[in-house]
Amino acid sequence: SKLREKYLINSSQRDCRWYSVSNLSVKERIEKKRKAALLGGGQKRIDAQHKKGKLTARERVELLLDPESFVESDMFLEHRCSDFGMEQDKNKFPGDSVVTGRGRINGRLVYVFSQDFTVFGGSLSGAHAQKICKIMDQAMTVGAPVIGLNDSGGARIQEGVESLAGYADIFLRNVLASGVVPQISLIMGPCAGGAVYSPALTDFTFMVKDTSYLFITGPDVVKSVTNEDVTQEELGGAKTHTTVSGVAHRAFENDVEALLNLREFFNFLPLSNQDPAPIRECHDPNDRLVPALDTIVPFESTKAYDMLDIVHAIVDERDFFEIMPNYAKNIVVGFARMNGRTVGIVGNQPKVASGCLDINSSVKGARFVRFCDAFNIPIITFVDVPGFLPGTAQEYGGIIRHGAKLLYAFAEATVPKITVITRKAYGGAYDVMSSKHLRGDVNYAWPTAEVAVMGAKGAVQIIFRGKENQAEAEAEYVDKFANPFPAAVRGFVDDIIEPSTTRKKICRDLEVLASKKQVNPWKKHANIPL
Amino acid sequence: MASHGLSPSLNRLLLALKYATFQPRCCAVHKAHYSTVYNGNEKTFDKILIANRGEIACRVIKTCKKMGIQTVAVHSDVDSSAVHVKMADEAVCVGPAPTSKSYLNMDAIMDAIRSTGAQAVHPGYGFLSENKEFAKRLAAEGVTFIGPDTHAIQAMGDKIESKLIAKAAKVNTIPGFDGVVKTAEEAVKIAQDIGYPVMIKASAGGGGKGMRIAWNNEETREGFRFSSQEAASSFGDDRLLIEKYIDNPRHIEIQVLADKHGNALWLNERECSIQRRNQKVVEEAPSTFLDPSTRRAMGEQAVQLAKAVQYSSAGTVEFLVDSKKNFYFLEMNTRLQVEHPITECITGLDLVEQMIRVAKGYKLHHKQEDIPINGWAIESRVYAEDPYKSFGLPSIGRLSQYQEPVNLCNVRVDSGIQEGSDISIYYDPMISKLVTYGATRAEALSKMEDALDNYVIRGVTHNIPLLREIITHPRFISGDISTNFLPEVYPDGFKGHQLEASTRRELLASAAALHVASQLRSQRILGNQRVSNSPVECSCWELVVKLGKEAHPVTVTRSGNTYTVEVDGERVEVCGQWSLASPLLPLTINNTHRMLQSLSRDASGEIVLQYLGTSFKVRVLSKLAAELNSYMPEKVPEDTTSILRSPMPGTVVAVSVKAGDTVAEGQEICVIEAMKMQNSLTAVRQAKVKSVHCKAGETVGEGDLLVELE
């Protein structure tokens, strides 16, 4: 309501000299339209939205952006449908079912669209799509991220193909903007059918627990086609997409928490691919020693530890924004800062499935690495990987193809790449995890590192097949290979470092690598094994 | 401007000066704990093996280093990178994690002694410290046991025998008598003869383990069962004794020190009345309760007892003291006590050094009249445990951040852990012994407040909230304490610090200011041309701070590092450096220095602050966010009356119910053993058991589902 008053004051203060006498009514009409636009689908629907525990499109925008920074566009734009009674005045809503514009998050520019569920259930009309496309085009022109707040029942059925065209227009822009400006989707209500592909094309998809759904076809259609009984929540709720499908990157408790977290997340991102990773004022000393790291890797190489403990201890202020924390947990990815500068963290998680690489973790890691590379964010990789997960499920599922994605992503990346081998780096997985051979800039090994083709037991069984004294041979193998020396003497790791000095060393390296320039050969686009 | 340019270097100079003067002073203070100077000409041992772990092993090693003695640490495999292992000159692994296979594994320890050529063994406390078998085996191989003779260990180790000896030595003993108890019914009969209340305890035990108090026949039977089980598992000896329980007593003990030449001293008392479940939490020396004549009487009786068993080395005679200053012999601990540092603080003696000297056969240097009471010392036992559950249930975890307040003067921290250490289910959950010292009790207490506020522990739940409440409680300050202090002061269990209006305002203001400081920092993007240069900082922040269920509207204005916060109609000025990386948050609130700790801060406005020892969770939102937040649905937490979760990590010893059983309120459902304590989990209401999710022998984590009720 405060927002509304502000607009009214602004409009009433406007100098009227330019209007002719007859245009006095125009002024009134402007005010009326503005007032209507601010109310969206009307108070009743706003109340209904609140009752569902959801905020309105405008409330969301206001909470997401810095106070008074929102500059709205196309507030007067209306849908153009004339069928099924849609042409009647009561079915016209200024601004239609989406609020668009630009604003700032902690002073940094961002373009936003927020679908308004109170107007035709947030359904996508040609006009709705046009508004989104307009701000996306502007975002591309100036180089600023786009945030979409999705809350839409789907296509505006009354408009038919015009609505479909609208989707496609948005999809095209999503694709063109990909790798140019960061795109983030926050699903805050339903998002079904074709509509899901816009979030799917963006860099990050976040969801609100209990109130948001993403699916191609809803439970009713599923029931009629496959005879499966499934609830909306099970089919496409936040839990499903953040743990099972990997479609969404994170879920938050409610609208307010989601928007506040989105602000925090935004702080990590550069504005475009032409901007460097942001450097925020940092209070954590860059030369801080972390004695806890000297004892974190257990002596038995089969014993697990939590890679997140390492990450938290090394990064600024223990502040780590994890991406996909509940999906493919055998790899950890997310954003943090080192001496204020945003970095992407990738780490094998020994706590889950021994930190092995499988289909899901490879894809999760690859997508994250490519985002970092596209947006000038240095990548720090912590390696403790026993290899790729064996088995028919993995082979039939195409682990070769999917594992190649992670390999591809690391190899292709030209941003600063720093790698720390904390323990195991076995087999092909060693190569994959940002190894020196894939143009790693600085590759460190902790004293506990073991770089080898495989674990001692397996290796001995092959080398000394059928021979006696397997135990002795195993001990010899351990002595030879279960340490950082074989890699260090060949220059495959640059140094063996005390774990407690890791933070200090990485901060120093990042400073040097800030001016790194590396260009891949010219190509129309690369052909990642999809 | 010029002066501004100078200030960093000036600052550094000032810092250097401060450091230069600060450092030696601190060292001097540290030395002040021991007024006796070590005599380097007195040859003792070349190499000592310390058959212990944790803080006491480190403590012994420190004195050995001072005396130029080589040290050997023994350790279990999980302890291979523990502090005591790093401190020692040599280390030997004596087995896997369970104590029975490592620190109690005599064969392995004997091997370690042989392989390292250690001439003597310091057993610390616990483990093998009062094990006569161990002492015998050492003697057989000609290795010196740094402690009393086998004879004294045996005599005093058995509670029944020790009482007989004490009586004979004219030491006051507890009324009622005792014998070995074999069955529950026998226990009941003895209890009735003595008269309730009675105490049932393990004959071989100490330190409160295997000890139960019974007020009626029913409780006697239950107590008998538990105590005999615990006695069997902890000491391998299930004999029990029953004696008259003295209600509301104080627990005061006398430190004695004796040599092998018939000389014995009493080194004054330690007041150890603050206990939970018969385990000490806060100790002090001297006691506020004793007058010089009682002190002398107790001291002399303690020395009589020591002489009666030809005691040598350091030992402790424990007494119960009733409200009329009658004292009764409880038991004698034939080892170095956990709480020995406070005696060292007030007497200036290094007890470990004295033990080593005595073991080598030297005579005591001191006469009784040489033993002073210099000032006052307080010890807080900092434990990894949750004080909100029965004053402390064990918690485990990894110390992700750990900073001892050793930069403060007159603070001594005895610990055996460091940042990154694991607190595991295998061993005692003690993190450290925090000792503060002062010329007066008030000084020592105020130092303890500072020390607790400056102590950074992250990664495990700890009992600092409880410790700080105890040492600031009016009853404790006035010295009006007994062993029932905790249950009397907190009849409904410990609930953390209770805020008053003014302290609540301070907390809310600090949280609001921290929130604004962090928001402002988010706007400071370095070297980025694309950040709006129109000023974004508003002059006045309108916020809502939620503490518990109450929401407090707050306005904040900033001037440099000072935030002026209007809260609940009052103005609070909060000033600080606002480092958002440091766990400590030193603030000046309305001109009073306060050390807060920042435990966590998240994007949704949640801030957890440690303030006055207790951690408080608040949520700071902008006025707009708070308004909008009112539309957010409350998510219903799960119903906890129908599910039983493990309150701590441990092992399931017994499951007393099966699915389909009906349990009455208070009926035992299962027993969890953690850190050698058995805990009976009972039904909170009458219900039918829906499902059982655990079985005996299983290891469970904190919060694991054990049993579901219908």
PDB file of N, CA and C in Angstrom, chain B residues 518-552:
ATOM      1  N   SER B 518      26.523  -6.032   8.440  1.00  0.00           N
ATOM      2  CA  SER B 518      26.714  -7.042   7.402  1.00  0.00           C
ATOM      3  C   SER B 518      26.017  -6.629   6.104  1.00  0.00           C
ATOM      4  N   GLN B 519      24.863  -5.985   6.223  1.00  0.00           N
ATOM      5  CA  GLN B 519      24.187  -5.495   5.022  1.00  0.00           C
ATOM      6  C   GLN B 519      25.032  -4.442   4.318  1.00  0.00           C
ATOM      7  N   LEU B 520      25.608  -3.555   5.114  1.00  0.00           N
ATOM      8  CA  LEU B 520      26.422  -2.497   4.519  1.00  0.00           C
ATOM      9  C   LEU B 520      27.646  -3.086   3.839  1.00  0.00           C
ATOM     10  N   ARG B 521      28.215  -4.103   4.467  1.00  0.00           N
ATOM     11  CA  ARG B 521      29.390  -4.718   3.867  1.00  0.00           C
ATOM     12  C   ARG B 521      29.059  -5.333   2.507  1.00  0.00           C
ATOM     13  N   SER B 522      27.850  -5.883   2.374  1.00  0.00           N
ATOM     14  CA  SER B 522      27.456  -6.495   1.102  1.00  0.00           C
ATOM     15  C   SER B 522      27.464  -5.479  -0.036  1.00  0.00           C
ATOM     16  N   GLN B 523      27.390  -4.207   0.321  1.00  0.00           N
ATOM     17  CA  GLN B 523      27.377  -3.192  -0.737  1.00  0.00           C
ATOM     18  C   GLN B 523      28.776  -2.762  -1.118  1.00  0.00           C
ATOM     19  N   ARG B 524      29.757  -3.224  -0.352  1.00  0.00           N
ATOM     20  CA  ARG B 524      31.116  -2.767  -0.633  1.00  0.00           C
ATOM     21  C   ARG B 524      31.808  -3.721  -1.587  1.00  0.00           C
ATOM     22  N   ILE B 525      31.540  -3.510  -2.866  1.00  0.00           N
ATOM     23  CA  ILE B 525      32.174  -4.304  -3.911  1.00  0.00           C
ATOM     24  C   ILE B 525      33.369  -3.494  -4.399  1.00  0.00           C
ATOM     25  N   LEU B 526      34.553  -4.096  -4.304  1.00  0.00           N
ATOM     26  CA  LEU B 526      35.764  -3.336  -4.587  1.00  0.00           C
ATOM     27  C   LEU B 526      35.998  -3.194  -6.079  1.00  0.00           C
ATOM     28  N   GLY B 527      36.414  -2.016  -6.469  1.00  0.00           N
ATOM     29  CA  GLY B 527      36.874  -1.760  -7.826  1.00  0.00           C
ATOM     30  C   GLY B 527      35.838  -2.026  -8.906  1.00  0.00           C
ATOM     31  N   ASN B 528      34.581  -2.050  -8.544  1.00  0.00           N
ATOM     32  CA  ASN B 528      33.582  -2.315  -9.576  1.00  0.00           C
ATOM     33  C   ASN B 528      32.933  -1.011  -9.992  1.00  0.00           C
ATOM     34  N   GLN B 529      33.145  -0.668 -11.269  1.00  0.00           N
ATOM     35  CA  GLN B 529      32.618   0.597 -11.779  1.00  0.00           C
ATOM     36  C   GLN B 529      31.105   0.545 -11.963  1.00  0.00           C
ATOM     37  N   ARG B 530      30.572  -0.654 -11.943  1.00  0.00           N
ATOM     38  CA  ARG B 530      29.168  -0.753 -12.323  1.00  0.00           C
ATOM     39  C   ARG B 530      28.223  -0.743 -11.129  1.00  0.00           C
ATOM     40  N   VAL B 531      28.748  -0.446  -9.958  1.00  0.00           N
ATOM     41  CA  VAL B 531      27.860  -0.321  -8.801  1.00  0.00           C
ATOM     42  C   VAL B 531      27.345   1.103  -8.760  1.00  0.00           C
ATOM     43  N   SER B 532      26.085   1.261  -8.503  1.00  0.00           N
ATOM     44  CA  SER B 532      25.457   2.571  -8.475  1.00  0.00           C
ATOM     45  C   SER B 532      26.234   3.497  -7.552  1.00  0.00           C
ATOM     46  N   ASN B 533      26.527   4.711  -8.041  1.00  0.00           N
ATOM     47  CA  ASN B 533      27.230   5.606  -7.135  1.00  0.00           C
ATOM     48  C   ASN B 533      26.315   6.606  -6.450  1.00  0.00           C
ATOM     49  N   SER B 534      25.018   6.460  -6.699  1.00  0.00           N
ATOM     50  CA  SER B 534      24.106   7.253  -5.868  1.00  0.00           C
ATOM     51  C   SER B 534      24.050   6.534  -4.521  1.00  0.00           C
ATOM     52  N   PRO B 535      24.098   7.288  -3.441  1.00  0.00           N
ATOM     53  CA  PRO B 535      24.220   6.635  -2.125  1.00  0.00           C
ATOM     54  C   PRO B 535      23.054   5.695  -1.854  1.00  0.00           C
ATOM     55  N   VAL B 536      23.391   4.497  -1.456  1.00  0.00           N
ATOM     56  CA  VAL B 536      22.338   3.523  -1.201  1.00  0.00           C
ATOM     57  C   VAL B 536      22.050   3.370   0.291  1.00  0.00           C
ATOM     58  N   GLU B 537      22.984   3.859   1.110  1.00  0.00           N
ATOM     59  CA  GLU B 537      22.765   3.666   2.547  1.00  0.00           C
ATOM     60  C   GLU B 537      21.666   4.595   3.039  1.00  0.00           C
ATOM     61  N   CYS B 538      20.679   4.002   3.643  1.00  0.00           N
ATOM     62  CA  CYS B 538      19.629   4.856   4.175  1.00  0.00           C
ATOM     63  C   CYS B 538      20.101   5.384   5.525  1.00  0.00           C
ATOM     64  N   SER B 539      19.561   6.515   5.911  1.00  0.00           N
ATOM     65  CA  SER B 539      20.041   7.153   7.130  1.00  0.00           C
ATOM     66  C   SER B 539      19.517   6.435   8.363  1.00  0.00           C
ATOM     67  N   CYS B 540      18.382   5.806   8.212  1.00  0.00           N
ATOM     68  CA  CYS B 540      17.799   5.151   9.369  1.00  0.00           C
ATOM     69  C   CYS B 540      17.219   3.810   8.940  1.00  0.00           C
ATOM     70  N   TRP B 541      17.686   2.763   9.579  1.00  0.00           N
ATOM     71  CA  TRP B 541      17.220   1.423   9.221  1.00  0.00           C
ATOM     72  C   TRP B 541      16.037   1.057  10.116  1.00  0.00           C
ATOM     73  N   GLU B 542      14.944   0.722   9.480  1.00  0.00           N
ATOM     74  CA  GLU B 542      13.797   0.252  10.260  1.00  0.00           C
ATOM     75  C   GLU B 542      13.777  -1.268  10.188  1.00  0.00           C
ATOM     76  N   LEU B 543      13.953  -1.890  11.322  1.00  0.00           N
ATOM     77  CA  LEU B 543      14.060  -3.342  11.355  1.00  0.00           C
ATOM     78  C   LEU B 543      13.098  -3.923  12.377  1.00  0.00           C
ATOM     79  N   VAL B 544      12.926  -5.213  12.284  1.00  0.00           N
ATOM     80  CA  VAL B 544      12.176  -5.928  13.313  1.00  0.00           C
ATOM     81  C   VAL B 544      13.072  -7.077  13.775  1.00  0.00           C
ATOM     82  N   VAL B 545      13.314  -7.166  15.079  1.00  0.00           N
ATOM     83  CA  VAL B 545      14.137  -8.252  15.600  1.00  0.00           C
ATOM     84  C   VAL B 545      13.236  -9.198  16.378  1.00  0.00           C
ATOM     85  N   LYS B 546      13.247 -10.437  15.960  1.00  0.00           N
ATOM     86  CA  LYS B 546      12.399 -11.415  16.613  1.00  0.00           C
ATOM     87  C   LYS B 546      13.239 -12.284  17.539  1.00  0.00           C
ATOM     88  N   LEU B 547      12.829 -12.333  18.804  1.00  0.00           N
ATOM     89  CA  LEU B 547      13.512 -13.181  19.787  1.00  0.00           C
ATOM     90  C   LEU B 547      12.438 -14.065  20.399  1.00  0.00           C
ATOM     91  N   GLY B 548      12.569 -15.365  20.218  1.00  0.00           N
ATOM     92  CA  GLY B 548      11.491 -16.258  20.652  1.00  0.00           C
ATOM     93  C   GLY B 548      10.237 -15.914  19.859  1.00  0.00           C
ATOM     94  N   LYS B 549       9.147 -15.743  20.521  1.00  0.00           N
ATOM     95  CA  LYS B 549       7.908 -15.441  19.818  1.00  0.00           C
ATOM     96  C   LYS B 549       7.678 -13.941  19.666  1.00  0.00           C
ATOM     97  N   GLU B 550       8.502 -13.162  20.395  1.00  0.00           N
ATOM     98  CA  GLU B 550       8.250 -11.725  20.416  1.00  0.00           C
ATOM     99  C   GLU B 550       9.014 -10.999  19.317  1.00  0.00           C
ATOM    100  N   ALA B 551       8.312 -10.074  18.639  1.00  0.00           N
ATOM    101  CA  ALA B 551       8.946  -9.259  17.616  1.00  0.00           C
ATOM    102  C   ALA B 551       9.121  -7.847  18.158  1.00  0.00           C
ATOM    103  N   HIS B 552      10.341  -7.327  18.053  1.00  0.00           N
ATOM    104  CA  HIS B 552      10.613  -5.992  18.568  1.00  0.00           C
ATOM    105  C   HIS B 552      10.954  -5.064  17.405  1.00  0.00           C
TER     106      HIS B 552
END
